[in-house]
mmCIF file of C-alpha atoms in Angstrom:
data_model
loop_
_atom_site.group_PDB
_atom_site.id
_atom_site.type_symbol
_atom_site.label_atom_id
_atom_site.label_comp_id
_atom_site.label_asym_id
_atom_site.label_seq_id
_atom_site.Cartn_x
_atom_site.Cartn_y
_atom_site.Cartn_z
ATOM 1 C CA MET D 1 202.261 62.232 -158.849
ATOM 2 C CA VAL D 2 204.948 65.617 -160.139
ATOM 3 C CA ASP D 3 201.718 65.874 -162.202
ATOM 4 C CA ILE D 4 199.551 67.127 -158.755
ATOM 5 C CA GLN D 5 202.384 68.975 -157.561
ATOM 6 C CA GLN D 6 202.579 70.930 -160.865
ATOM 7 C CA LYS D 7 198.924 71.556 -160.510
ATOM 8 C CA GLU D 8 198.838 72.604 -157.076
ATOM 9 C CA ILE D 9 202.214 74.615 -157.645
ATOM 10 C CA LYS D 10 199.903 76.644 -160.484
ATOM 11 C CA LYS D 11 197.021 76.800 -159.011
ATOM 12 C CA LYS D 12 198.992 78.379 -155.863
ATOM 13 C CA MET D 13 200.888 81.077 -158.583
ATOM 14 C CA LYS D 14 197.411 82.171 -159.691
ATOM 15 C CA SER D 15 195.771 82.330 -155.999
ATOM 16 C CA TYR D 16 198.784 84.846 -155.063
ATOM 17 C CA GLU D 17 198.227 87.045 -158.731
ATOM 18 C CA LYS D 18 194.909 87.615 -157.558
ATOM 19 C CA ALA D 19 196.020 88.125 -154.185
ATOM 20 C CA ILE D 20 198.607 90.558 -155.703
ATOM 21 C CA GLY D 21 196.018 91.915 -157.562
ATOM 22 C CA VAL D 22 193.795 93.213 -154.610
ATOM 23 C CA GLU D 23 196.041 94.307 -153.098
ATOM 24 C CA MET D 24 197.689 96.660 -155.554
ATOM 25 C CA LYS D 25 193.674 97.650 -156.217
ATOM 26 C CA ASN D 26 193.279 98.207 -152.163
ATOM 27 C CA GLN D 27 196.689 100.679 -152.695
ATOM 28 C CA ARG D 28 194.808 102.536 -154.965
ATOM 29 C CA ALA D 29 191.754 103.250 -153.469
ATOM 30 C CA LEU D 30 193.624 104.225 -150.822
ATOM 31 C CA ARG D 31 195.761 106.827 -152.872
ATOM 32 C CA LYS D 32 192.768 108.399 -153.747
ATOM 33 C CA GLU D 33 191.226 108.567 -150.538
ATOM 34 C CA ILE D 34 194.613 110.569 -149.292
ATOM 35 C CA GLY D 35 194.137 112.629 -152.331
ATOM 36 C CA GLU D 36 190.522 113.405 -151.604
ATOM 37 C CA LEU D 37 191.730 114.407 -147.774
ATOM 38 C CA LYS D 38 194.036 116.529 -148.792
ATOM 39 C CA ALA D 39 191.637 118.512 -150.986
ATOM 40 C CA ASP D 40 189.375 118.768 -148.265
ATOM 41 C CA MET D 41 192.435 120.121 -145.897
ATOM 42 C CA GLU D 42 192.265 123.645 -148.185
ATOM 43 C CA TYR D 43 189.034 124.200 -146.402
ATOM 44 C CA GLN D 44 189.181 122.670 -142.611
ATOM 45 C CA ILE D 45 190.304 124.467 -139.520
ATOM 46 C CA GLU D 46 193.011 123.660 -137.708
ATOM 47 C CA THR D 47 191.560 121.415 -135.683
ATOM 48 C CA GLU D 48 190.541 119.257 -138.455
ATOM 49 C CA LYS D 49 193.535 119.814 -140.398
ATOM 50 C CA ALA D 50 195.415 117.648 -137.797
ATOM 51 C CA GLU D 51 192.523 114.820 -137.625
ATOM 52 C CA THR D 52 192.928 114.973 -141.513
ATOM 53 C CA GLU D 53 196.743 114.620 -141.374
ATOM 54 C CA ALA D 54 196.742 111.701 -139.101
ATOM 55 C CA GLN D 55 193.992 109.706 -141.229
ATOM 56 C CA ILE D 56 196.587 110.371 -144.174
ATOM 57 C CA SER D 57 199.498 108.717 -142.262
ATOM 58 C CA LEU D 58 197.612 105.713 -141.497
ATOM 59 C CA LYS D 59 196.457 105.433 -144.868
ATOM 60 C CA GLU D 60 199.956 105.925 -145.983
ATOM 61 C CA ASP D 61 201.159 103.380 -143.560
ATOM 62 C CA GLU D 62 198.439 100.797 -144.228
ATOM 63 C CA ILE D 63 200.004 101.540 -148.432
ATOM 64 C CA ARG D 64 203.686 100.768 -147.372
ATOM 65 C CA MET D 65 202.087 97.253 -145.360
ATOM 66 C CA LYS D 66 200.345 96.359 -148.492
ATOM 67 C CA GLU D 67 203.467 96.805 -150.873
ATOM 68 C CA GLU D 68 205.139 94.564 -148.444
ATOM 69 C CA SER D 69 202.524 91.816 -148.666
ATOM 70 C CA ILE D 70 202.751 92.470 -152.437
ATOM 71 C CA GLN D 71 206.282 91.944 -152.123
ATOM 72 C CA LEU D 72 206.294 88.505 -150.388
ATOM 73 C CA TYR D 73 203.495 87.548 -152.693
ATOM 74 C CA LYS D 74 205.853 88.110 -155.721
ATOM 75 C CA GLU D 75 208.765 86.276 -153.256
ATOM 76 C CA GLU D 76 206.960 82.980 -152.848
ATOM 77 C CA LYS D 77 205.496 83.531 -156.536
ATOM 78 C CA LYS D 78 209.044 83.656 -157.386
ATOM 79 C CA MET D 79 209.659 80.418 -155.520
ATOM 80 C CA LEU D 80 207.037 78.433 -157.015
ATOM 81 C CA LYS D 81 208.226 79.175 -160.481
ATOM 82 C CA GLU D 82 211.370 77.273 -159.498
ATOM 83 C CA LYS D 83 209.730 74.603 -157.912
ATOM 84 C CA LEU D 84 207.183 74.097 -160.690
ATOM 85 C CA LYS D 85 210.771 74.347 -163.212
ATOM 86 C CA LYS D 86 212.668 71.511 -161.347
ATOM 87 C CA LEU D 87 209.172 69.519 -161.309
ATOM 88 C CA ASN D 88 208.999 69.897 -164.974
ATOM 89 C CA GLU D 89 212.475 69.069 -165.540
ATOM 90 C CA LYS D 90 211.784 66.129 -163.193
ATOM 91 C CA GLU D 91 209.150 65.274 -166.014
ATOM 92 C CA GLN D 92 211.093 65.016 -168.248
ATOM 93 C CA ASP D 93 213.794 62.884 -166.645
ATOM 94 C CA ILE D 94 211.108 60.582 -166.065
ATOM 95 C CA HIS D 95 210.141 60.347 -169.600
#
């Protein structure tokens, strides 16, 4: 039974690692888009600049939300590590 729980925890930890990687990749893409939008602003008229600034603001908010998600995944992963550690100790006690 302990072995099954350990495998489940390891599987969850891997899925959290993947999710963190995806969120970080999305953050990089958003930062790149922001950089491109800022570069485009140089050639825009005032109304276009206002629209672009709004887009940049939305993308920055999205980056912050992704950062919060990453932190949650990391916290979940940390809790799973603790649980795995306790299961390993329990397994050692059994043997």
